[in-house]
Amino acid sequence: MEMELAFGGWSGILVLMLYGGLMLAVGVYAFLRNRGVRESLDEYYLGGRGLGVMVLFFTFFATQYSGNTVVGYPPTAYRLGYQYLVSVPFFIMIIMVYLLFAPRLYALGRRFNLLTPVDWIDLRFRSKKVTILAAILMLYGLGNYLLEQFVAIGQGVSGLTGGTIPYQVGVVFFIVIMVAYSWLGGMRSVAYTDTIQGLALLFGVFTLLIGSLIYLGGLPTAAETMIAEAPEKLGAPTGGSLTTWFCLLVLVGIGAAIYPHAFQRIFAARSERTLKRSFIRMAYMPFLTAGVVFMVGIIGIAAFPDLTTAESEQLVGMMANALANQNAFFYWTMVLLFGGVIAAIVSTADSVLLTFSSIVSNDLYGRYIAPNADEARKILVGKLVGVAAVIVLVLIAWYPPGTLYQIFVLKFEVLIQTAPALILGLYWSRLNTQAVFVGMLAGTVLAAVFTFAGYRPLGVYSGLWGLLLNLALCVGGSLLSQATEANRQQALEVIGWQRP
């Protein structure tokens, strides 16, 4: 994410300081509010399993819609035109996948006191090698995601302040604040800051759209520009492009829905009714967020025609500059918008960090290294390993070596390989443990090889080729295996129980 904003400078610094102070205050509030509560894994990582509808909705919103959505989607819409309308179904697909498994998973989470997605895999398959492989893949994906957010924070702070705050200083400043409030309040701090940042982001996005419609021309003006200069931007995807978009729809829809930090929000809901009501509200957000920033990108075609690919990456900053020069109201709302974008990126990073720590403390340290440790010690270990991971990732983000950067390219391609175990395991008692392990490992290796080789047969993404192999081995191996009656009964006890 690149942002070059002439209107930033010291006003941007003021807004960032306010955002940073507010986030830190939320962490202190959450800490003081729960000071008398016994420190437990449930309380720290899931907010005591008591998140209400609105807080749960906004923390889901922050998980799915980062600040990168606001800054990164309009330039893509600018370059592709109406073909990029498929960005809205991306998020609709995520909600559909959630509805496929979330209510059932929530009920199982309540019954068996599940804390993380790895907890579910361990309960379902009772296999050390499957559990550890799933944990490694999730930690890898979460580390990848954190690295992306750290780079985006530094670039955003530098852009908003016109370079007054250097890239590295911006990264360190917000990461220190993020680690501090996450350490103090856990999930409650993260969820409360997500709510604040979600409101700020929605306000800023709609202000950007309204200002663009008033001062930069609307969709009809953009259509006239496209007819005259780039008629291909008015068309729908065809041929190879259609295959690519369909594959991306599946990859993003499944991959984003099984984000480990999204899974934990399912377990954190106060009730199943609360979870479903939050999802009902989430169903509108593809249109109110992805749809809105898509329109901003289309309007940009008329406002700033003939931008190169590199120049188009600055589109949102250019449009915000144009609006900021109109009057004082839009000046400050655009500054607030970009402060909100950075805060939203931080809110995504804090969710990822919290889940990263929970997998370390609960699924690796607590399950295999020190199973007799008390919960306070497990939480401390998770916090310390999380801080160590942050330091390593900041060093990579500071001066990223090319080879390390290539290693971190994978994200959805790796995470999606856990989908058969996570989702299919909820419904199929015959899913075989050995087949799940072989499928997950083979799918990951194939996706990694194809990605690093730049090989994409038939235009299909490497992660999907890996998932196809994964599913074939999982399903085929399970059908061919002769599961023992004990293993079948174990699976049925988990996924075949009847609610009272």
Coordinates of C-alpha atoms in Angstrom, one line a residue:
M1 CA 0.0 0.0 0.0
E2 CA 1.5 3.3 -1.1
M3 CA 0.1 6.7 0.0
E4 CA 1.5 10.0 -1.1
L5 CA -0.6 12.8 0.5
A6 CA 0.2 16.4 0.1
F7 CA -2.4 17.4 2.6
G8 CA -0.8 15.1 5.4
G9 CA 2.1 16.5 7.3
W10 CA 1.6 17.6 10.9
S11 CA -2.2 17.2 10.7
G12 CA -1.6 13.6 9.8
I13 CA 0.8 13.3 12.8
L14 CA -1.9 14.7 15.1
V15 CA -4.5 12.2 13.9
L16 CA -2.1 9.3 14.2
M17 CA -1.2 10.3 17.7
L18 CA -4.9 10.5 18.6
Y19 CA -5.6 7.0 17.1
G20 CA -2.6 5.6 18.8
G21 CA -3.5 7.1 22.2
L22 CA -7.1 5.9 21.8
M23 CA -6.1 2.3 21.1
L24 CA -3.7 2.3 24.0
A25 CA -6.5 3.6 26.3
V26 CA -8.8 0.8 25.1
G27 CA -6.1 -1.7 26.2
V28 CA -5.8 -0.1 29.6
Y29 CA -9.6 0.0 30.0
A30 CA -9.9 -3.7 29.1
F31 CA -7.1 -4.6 31.6
L32 CA -8.6 -2.6 34.5
R33 CA -12.1 -3.9 33.8
N34 CA -11.0 -7.5 34.0
R35 CA -8.3 -7.1 36.6
G36 CA -10.2 -9.1 39.2
V37 CA -11.0 -11.9 36.7
R38 CA -8.8 -15.0 36.9
E39 CA -6.4 -15.0 33.9
S40 CA -7.5 -17.9 31.6
L41 CA -7.1 -18.9 28.0
D42 CA -10.8 -18.4 27.4
E43 CA -10.7 -14.9 28.8
Y44 CA -7.5 -13.7 27.2
Y45 CA -8.0 -15.3 23.7
L46 CA -11.8 -15.4 23.4
G47 CA -13.0 -12.5 25.6
G48 CA -14.6 -15.0 27.9
R49 CA -16.8 -16.3 25.0
G50 CA -19.0 -13.3 25.6
L51 CA -18.8 -11.0 22.6
G52 CA -22.2 -9.4 21.7
V53 CA -23.7 -8.8 18.3
M54 CA -22.2 -5.4 17.5
V55 CA -18.7 -6.1 18.8
L56 CA -18.6 -9.5 17.2
F57 CA -19.8 -7.9 13.9
F58 CA -17.1 -5.3 13.9
T59 CA -14.4 -7.6 14.8
F60 CA -15.4 -9.9 11.9
F61 CA -15.6 -6.8 9.7
A62 CA -12.0 -5.8 10.7
T63 CA -10.9 -9.4 10.0
Q64 CA -12.2 -9.4 6.4
Y65 CA -11.8 -5.7 5.4
S66 CA -8.4 -4.3 6.1
G67 CA -7.3 -0.8 5.3
N68 CA -5.7 -2.3 2.3
T69 CA -9.2 -2.9 0.9
V70 CA -9.7 0.9 0.8
V71 CA -6.3 1.8 -0.7
G72 CA -5.7 -1.3 -2.9
Y73 CA -9.0 -2.1 -4.5
P74 CA -9.7 1.3 -6.2
P75 CA -6.4 1.2 -8.2
T76 CA -7.3 -2.3 -9.5
A77 CA -10.8 -1.2 -10.4
Y78 CA -9.2 1.8 -12.2
R79 CA -7.0 -0.6 -14.3
L80 CA -9.6 -3.3 -15.0
G81 CA -12.8 -1.2 -15.1
Y82 CA -16.1 -3.1 -14.6
Q83 CA -14.4 -6.5 -14.8
Y84 CA -13.3 -5.8 -11.2
L85 CA -16.9 -5.8 -10.1
V86 CA -16.1 -9.4 -9.2
S87 CA -14.4 -8.0 -6.0
V88 CA -17.9 -7.8 -4.5
P89 CA -18.7 -11.5 -4.9
F90 CA -15.3 -12.2 -3.3
F91 CA -16.7 -11.1 0.0
I92 CA -20.1 -12.6 -0.6
M93 CA -18.4 -15.9 -1.2
I94 CA -16.6 -15.6 2.2
I95 CA -20.0 -15.2 4.0
M96 CA -21.4 -18.2 2.1
V97 CA -18.5 -20.4 3.3
Y98 CA -18.9 -19.1 6.8
L99 CA -22.6 -20.1 6.8
L100 CA -21.5 -23.6 5.6
F101 CA -19.6 -24.4 8.8
A102 CA -19.7 -21.6 11.4
P103 CA -23.0 -22.5 13.3
R104 CA -22.1 -26.2 13.6
L105 CA -18.5 -25.3 14.6
Y106 CA -19.7 -22.9 17.2
A107 CA -21.9 -25.5 18.8
L108 CA -19.0 -28.0 18.9
G109 CA -16.8 -25.3 20.3
R110 CA -19.1 -24.7 23.2
R111 CA -19.6 -28.4 23.9
F112 CA -15.9 -29.3 23.8
N113 CA -14.4 -26.0 24.9
L114 CA -12.5 -25.4 21.7
L115 CA -10.1 -22.4 21.7
T116 CA -8.4 -22.5 18.3
P117 CA -8.9 -24.1 14.9
V118 CA -6.1 -26.4 15.7
D119 CA -8.0 -27.5 18.8
W120 CA -10.8 -28.6 16.5
I121 CA -8.4 -30.6 14.3
D122 CA -6.8 -32.3 17.3
L123 CA -10.3 -33.2 18.7
R124 CA -11.5 -34.6 15.4
F125 CA -8.5 -36.6 14.3
R126 CA -6.6 -37.3 17.5
S127 CA -3.3 -37.3 15.6
K128 CA -0.1 -35.6 16.7
K129 CA 1.2 -35.3 13.1
V130 CA -2.0 -33.9 11.7
T131 CA -2.3 -31.4 14.6
I132 CA 1.4 -30.2 14.3
L133 CA 1.2 -29.9 10.5
A134 CA -2.0 -27.9 10.7
A135 CA -0.5 -25.6 13.4
I136 CA 2.7 -25.0 11.3
L137 CA 0.6 -24.1 8.2
M138 CA -1.5 -21.7 10.2
L139 CA 1.4 -20.1 11.9
Y140 CA 3.1 -19.7 8.5
G141 CA 0.0 -18.1 7.0
L142 CA -0.4 -15.8 10.0
G143 CA 3.2 -14.8 9.9
N144 CA 2.8 -14.0 6.2
Y145 CA -0.2 -11.9 6.9
L146 CA 1.5 -10.0 9.8
L147 CA 4.5 -9.1 7.5
E148 CA 2.1 -7.7 4.9
Q149 CA 0.4 -5.5 7.5
F150 CA 3.7 -4.2 9.0
V151 CA 4.9 -3.1 5.6
A152 CA 1.5 -1.4 4.9
I153 CA 1.6 0.4 8.3
G154 CA 5.0 1.9 7.5
Q155 CA 4.1 3.0 4.0
G156 CA 0.8 4.4 5.2
V157 CA 2.3 6.4 8.0
S158 CA 5.0 7.8 5.8
G159 CA 2.5 8.7 3.1
L160 CA 0.0 10.4 5.5
T161 CA 2.6 12.5 7.1
G162 CA 4.3 13.5 3.8
G163 CA 7.5 11.7 4.9
T164 CA 7.7 13.6 8.2
I165 CA 7.5 10.3 10.0
P166 CA 9.8 7.8 8.2
Y167 CA 8.6 4.4 7.2
Q168 CA 10.6 2.5 9.9
V169 CA 9.5 4.9 12.7
G170 CA 5.9 4.5 11.7
V171 CA 6.2 0.7 11.8
V172 CA 7.8 0.6 15.2
F173 CA 5.4 3.2 16.7
F174 CA 2.2 1.4 15.9
I175 CA 3.5 -2.1 16.5
V176 CA 4.6 -1.1 20.0
I177 CA 1.1 0.3 20.7
M178 CA -0.5 -2.8 19.1
V179 CA 1.6 -5.2 21.2
A180 CA 0.9 -3.1 24.4
Y181 CA -2.9 -3.1 24.2
S182 CA -3.0 -6.7 23.0
W183 CA -0.8 -7.8 25.9
L184 CA -3.0 -5.9 28.4
G185 CA -6.5 -6.9 27.3
G186 CA -6.3 -9.8 24.9
M187 CA -9.4 -10.4 22.8
R188 CA -11.4 -7.8 24.5
S189 CA -8.9 -5.0 23.6
V190 CA -8.7 -6.3 20.1
A191 CA -12.5 -6.5 19.6
Y192 CA -13.1 -3.0 21.1
T193 CA -10.4 -1.4 19.0
D194 CA -11.9 -3.2 15.9
T195 CA -15.2 -1.6 16.7
I196 CA -13.7 1.9 16.8
Q197 CA -11.6 1.4 13.7
G198 CA -14.5 -0.2 11.8
L199 CA -16.7 2.8 12.5
A200 CA -13.9 5.2 11.4
L201 CA -13.3 3.3 8.2
L202 CA -16.9 3.1 7.2
F203 CA -17.3 6.9 7.8
G204 CA -14.2 7.7 5.8
V205 CA -15.1 5.4 2.9
F206 CA -18.5 6.9 2.5
T207 CA -17.1 10.4 2.8
L208 CA -14.6 9.6 0.0
L209 CA -17.4 8.3 -2.2
I210 CA -19.7 11.3 -1.6
G211 CA -16.9 13.8 -2.2
S212 CA -15.9 12.0 -5.4
L213 CA -19.4 12.1 -6.7
I214 CA -19.7 15.8 -5.9
Y215 CA -16.4 17.1 -7.1
L216 CA -14.8 14.5 -9.4
G217 CA -17.8 13.3 -11.5
G218 CA -20.0 10.3 -11.2
L219 CA -20.2 6.9 -12.9
P220 CA -21.8 8.3 -16.1
T221 CA -18.8 10.6 -16.6
A222 CA -16.5 7.6 -16.0
A223 CA -18.4 5.6 -18.6
E224 CA -18.1 8.4 -21.2
T225 CA -14.3 8.4 -20.5
M226 CA -14.1 4.6 -20.9
I227 CA -16.1 4.7 -24.2
A228 CA -13.8 7.2 -25.6
E229 CA -10.4 6.0 -24.3
A230 CA -10.7 2.4 -23.0
P231 CA -13.9 0.6 -24.1
E232 CA -12.5 -2.7 -22.9
K233 CA -13.0 -1.5 -19.3
L234 CA -16.8 -1.6 -19.8
G235 CA -16.8 -5.3 -20.6
A236 CA -17.1 -8.4 -18.5
P237 CA -14.3 -10.9 -18.0
T238 CA -14.0 -13.4 -20.9
G239 CA -11.9 -16.4 -21.8
G240 CA -8.8 -16.8 -19.6
S241 CA -9.7 -13.8 -17.5
L242 CA -13.0 -15.5 -16.6
T243 CA -11.2 -18.6 -15.5
T244 CA -8.7 -16.6 -13.4
W245 CA -11.5 -14.6 -11.7
F246 CA -13.5 -17.8 -10.9
C247 CA -10.4 -19.5 -9.4
L248 CA -9.6 -16.4 -7.4
L249 CA -13.2 -16.3 -6.2
V250 CA -12.9 -19.8 -4.8
L251 CA -9.4 -19.3 -3.4
V252 CA -10.3 -16.1 -1.6
G253 CA -13.7 -17.3 -0.6
I254 CA -12.5 -20.4 1.1
G255 CA -9.1 -19.1 2.2
A256 CA -10.4 -15.9 3.9
A257 CA -13.2 -17.8 5.6
I258 CA -10.8 -20.2 7.2
Y259 CA -8.4 -17.6 8.5
P260 CA -7.4 -18.8 12.0
H261 CA -8.3 -15.5 13.5
A262 CA -11.8 -15.6 11.9
F263 CA -12.2 -19.1 13.4
Q264 CA -11.6 -17.8 16.9
R265 CA -14.2 -15.1 16.5
I266 CA -16.7 -17.9 16.0
F267 CA -15.8 -19.4 19.3
A268 CA -15.9 -16.0 21.0
A269 CA -19.6 -15.4 20.3
R270 CA -21.9 -15.1 23.3
S271 CA -24.4 -17.5 21.7
E272 CA -25.3 -19.1 18.4
R273 CA -28.0 -16.5 17.9
T274 CA -25.4 -13.8 18.4
L275 CA -23.2 -15.4 15.8
K276 CA -26.0 -15.6 13.2
R277 CA -27.2 -12.0 13.8
S278 CA -23.6 -10.8 13.2
F279 CA -23.4 -12.8 10.0
I280 CA -26.7 -11.2 8.8
R281 CA -25.1 -7.8 9.2
M282 CA -21.9 -9.0 7.5
A283 CA -24.0 -10.0 4.5
Y284 CA -24.5 -6.3 3.6
M285 CA -20.9 -5.3 3.9
P286 CA -19.7 -6.5 0.5
F287 CA -21.9 -3.9 -1.1
L288 CA -21.2 -1.2 1.5
T289 CA -17.4 -1.6 1.5
A290 CA -16.1 -3.5 -1.5
G291 CA -18.9 -2.0 -3.7
V292 CA -18.2 1.5 -2.5
V293 CA -14.4 1.4 -3.1
F294 CA -15.0 -0.2 -6.5
M295 CA -17.1 2.9 -7.4
V296 CA -14.3 5.1 -6.2
G297 CA -11.9 3.4 -8.5
I298 CA -14.3 3.7 -11.5
I299 CA -14.8 7.5 -10.8
G300 CA -11.0 7.8 -10.7
I301 CA -10.9 6.8 -14.4
A302 CA -12.6 10.1 -15.3
A303 CA -10.9 12.2 -12.6
F304 CA -7.3 11.0 -13.5
P305 CA -7.2 9.4 -16.9
D306 CA -4.2 7.7 -18.5
L307 CA -2.3 6.9 -15.3
T308 CA 0.4 4.2 -15.6
T309 CA 0.2 1.1 -13.4
A310 CA 2.6 2.6 -10.9
E311 CA 0.8 5.9 -10.9
S312 CA -2.6 4.3 -10.4
E313 CA -1.4 2.8 -7.1
Q314 CA -1.5 6.3 -5.8
L315 CA -5.1 6.8 -7.0
V316 CA -6.8 7.0 -3.6
G317 CA -4.2 9.5 -2.3
M318 CA -4.6 11.6 -5.4
M319 CA -8.4 11.6 -5.1
A320 CA -8.2 12.4 -1.4
N321 CA -5.8 15.3 -2.2
A322 CA -8.2 16.7 -4.7
L323 CA -11.1 16.6 -2.2
A324 CA -9.0 18.0 0.6
N325 CA -8.3 21.1 -1.5
Q326 CA -12.0 21.8 -1.8
N327 CA -12.8 22.9 1.8
A328 CA -11.9 22.4 5.4
F329 CA -14.5 19.7 6.0
F330 CA -13.1 17.4 3.3
Y331 CA -9.6 18.3 4.4
W332 CA -10.1 16.9 7.8
T333 CA -12.3 14.0 6.7
M334 CA -9.6 12.9 4.3
V335 CA -7.0 13.1 7.0
L336 CA -9.3 11.1 9.3
L337 CA -9.9 8.6 6.5
F338 CA -6.3 7.8 6.1
G339 CA -5.7 7.7 9.8
G340 CA -8.6 5.3 9.9
V341 CA -7.0 3.2 7.1
I342 CA -3.8 2.9 9.1
A343 CA -5.7 2.1 12.3
A344 CA -7.7 -0.6 10.3
I345 CA -4.5 -2.2 9.2
V346 CA -3.3 -2.2 12.8
S347 CA -6.6 -3.8 13.8
T348 CA -6.1 -6.6 11.3
A349 CA -2.5 -7.1 12.6
D350 CA -3.6 -7.3 16.3
S351 CA -6.2 -10.0 15.5
V352 CA -3.5 -12.1 13.6
L353 CA -1.0 -11.6 16.4
L354 CA -3.5 -12.8 19.1
T355 CA -4.3 -15.9 17.2
F356 CA -0.7 -16.6 16.4
S357 CA 0.0 -16.5 20.2
S358 CA -2.9 -18.7 21.0
I359 CA -1.8 -21.5 18.7
V360 CA 1.7 -21.3 20.2
S361 CA 0.5 -21.3 23.8
N362 CA -2.5 -23.7 23.6
D363 CA -1.7 -26.0 20.7
L364 CA 2.1 -26.4 20.7
Y365 CA 3.4 -25.4 24.2
G366 CA 0.3 -26.4 26.2
R367 CA -0.4 -29.6 24.3
Y368 CA 3.1 -31.1 23.7
I369 CA 5.8 -29.2 25.6
A370 CA 4.3 -28.4 29.0
P371 CA 0.8 -30.0 29.2
N372 CA 0.8 -29.6 33.0
A373 CA 1.6 -25.8 32.9
D374 CA -1.1 -23.6 34.4
E375 CA -3.1 -21.3 32.1
A376 CA -1.3 -18.1 33.2
R377 CA 2.0 -19.6 32.2
K378 CA 0.7 -20.8 28.8
I379 CA -0.6 -17.2 28.1
L380 CA 2.8 -15.8 29.1
V381 CA 4.6 -18.1 26.7
G382 CA 2.2 -17.2 23.9
K383 CA 2.8 -13.5 24.6
L384 CA 6.6 -13.8 24.6
V385 CA 6.7 -16.0 21.4
G386 CA 4.3 -13.5 19.8
V387 CA 6.6 -10.6 20.6
A388 CA 9.6 -12.5 19.3
A389 CA 7.8 -13.3 16.1
V390 CA 6.9 -9.6 15.8
I391 CA 10.5 -8.6 16.2
V392 CA 11.7 -11.0 13.5
L393 CA 8.9 -9.9 11.1
V394 CA 9.8 -6.2 11.7
L395 CA 13.4 -6.9 10.8
I396 CA 12.2 -8.6 7.6
A397 CA 9.9 -5.7 6.8
W398 CA 12.7 -3.2 7.6
Y399 CA 15.0 -4.3 4.7
P400 CA 13.3 -7.3 3.2
P401 CA 15.8 -9.7 1.5
G402 CA 14.6 -11.0 -1.9
T403 CA 14.8 -14.7 -1.0
L404 CA 12.9 -14.3 2.3
Y405 CA 10.3 -12.2 0.6
Q406 CA 9.7 -15.0 -1.9
I407 CA 9.2 -17.4 0.9
F408 CA 6.5 -15.2 2.3
V409 CA 4.6 -14.9 -1.0
L410 CA 2.4 -17.9 0.0
K411 CA -0.7 -17.2 2.1
F412 CA -4.0 -18.4 0.8
E413 CA -2.2 -21.1 -1.1
V414 CA -1.0 -22.6 2.2
L415 CA -4.0 -21.9 4.4
I416 CA -6.5 -23.4 2.0
Q417 CA -4.8 -26.8 2.4
T418 CA -6.3 -27.0 5.9
A419 CA -9.9 -26.6 4.6
P420 CA -10.7 -30.3 4.1
A421 CA -9.7 -31.1 7.7
L422 CA -11.5 -28.1 9.1
I423 CA -14.7 -28.2 7.1
L424 CA -15.1 -31.7 5.7
G425 CA -14.2 -33.1 9.1
L426 CA -17.3 -31.4 10.5
Y427 CA -19.7 -33.6 8.4
W428 CA -18.0 -36.8 7.3
S429 CA -17.3 -39.4 9.9
R430 CA -15.3 -41.6 7.5
L431 CA -12.7 -38.9 6.8
N432 CA -9.5 -40.8 7.5
T433 CA -6.7 -39.4 9.7
Q434 CA -3.9 -40.7 7.5
A435 CA -5.6 -39.5 4.3
V436 CA -6.0 -36.1 5.8
F437 CA -2.3 -35.9 6.7
V438 CA -1.1 -37.1 3.3
G439 CA -3.6 -34.8 1.5
M440 CA -2.6 -31.7 3.5
L441 CA 1.1 -32.3 3.1
A442 CA 0.9 -33.1 -0.6
G443 CA -1.4 -30.2 -1.4
T444 CA 1.0 -27.8 0.4
V445 CA 4.1 -29.1 -1.4
L446 CA 2.4 -28.9 -4.8
A447 CA 1.1 -25.4 -4.2
A448 CA 4.5 -24.2 -3.1
V449 CA 6.3 -25.8 -6.0
F450 CA 3.9 -24.3 -8.5
T451 CA 4.0 -20.9 -6.9
F452 CA 7.8 -20.6 -6.8
A453 CA 8.1 -22.0 -10.4
G454 CA 5.5 -19.5 -11.6
Y455 CA 3.5 -22.4 -13.1
R456 CA -0.2 -22.0 -13.4
P457 CA -1.7 -24.7 -15.7
L458 CA -4.9 -23.7 -17.4
G459 CA -4.8 -20.4 -15.5
V460 CA -5.7 -22.1 -12.2
Y461 CA -4.0 -20.8 -9.1
S462 CA -1.4 -23.0 -7.5
G463 CA -3.3 -23.1 -4.2
L464 CA -6.3 -24.6 -6.0
W465 CA -4.2 -27.3 -7.7
G466 CA -2.9 -28.1 -4.3
L467 CA -6.4 -28.2 -2.9
L468 CA -7.6 -30.5 -5.7
L469 CA -4.8 -32.9 -5.0
N470 CA -5.5 -32.6 -1.3
L471 CA -9.2 -33.4 -1.7
A472 CA -8.5 -36.3 -4.0
L473 CA -6.1 -37.9 -1.5
C474 CA -8.4 -37.1 1.5
V475 CA -11.6 -38.4 -0.1
G476 CA -10.0 -41.3 -2.1
G477 CA -7.9 -42.4 0.8
S478 CA -10.8 -42.3 3.2
L479 CA -13.1 -44.3 0.8
L480 CA -10.4 -46.9 0.3
S481 CA -9.4 -47.2 3.9
Q482 CA -11.0 -49.7 6.3
A483 CA -11.7 -47.5 9.3
T484 CA -11.8 -49.4 12.6
E485 CA -15.1 -49.3 14.5
A486 CA -13.3 -47.5 17.3
N487 CA -12.2 -44.7 15.0
R488 CA -15.7 -44.4 13.4
Q489 CA -17.3 -44.2 16.8
Q490 CA -14.8 -41.6 17.9
A491 CA -15.6 -39.4 14.9
L492 CA -19.4 -39.9 15.5
E493 CA -19.0 -38.9 19.1
V494 CA -17.6 -35.6 17.9
I495 CA -19.6 -34.7 14.8
G496 CA -22.7 -36.9 15.1
W497 CA -23.9 -35.9 18.5
Q498 CA -27.5 -34.6 18.9
R499 CA -28.2 -31.3 20.6
P500 CA -30.6 -31.5 23.6

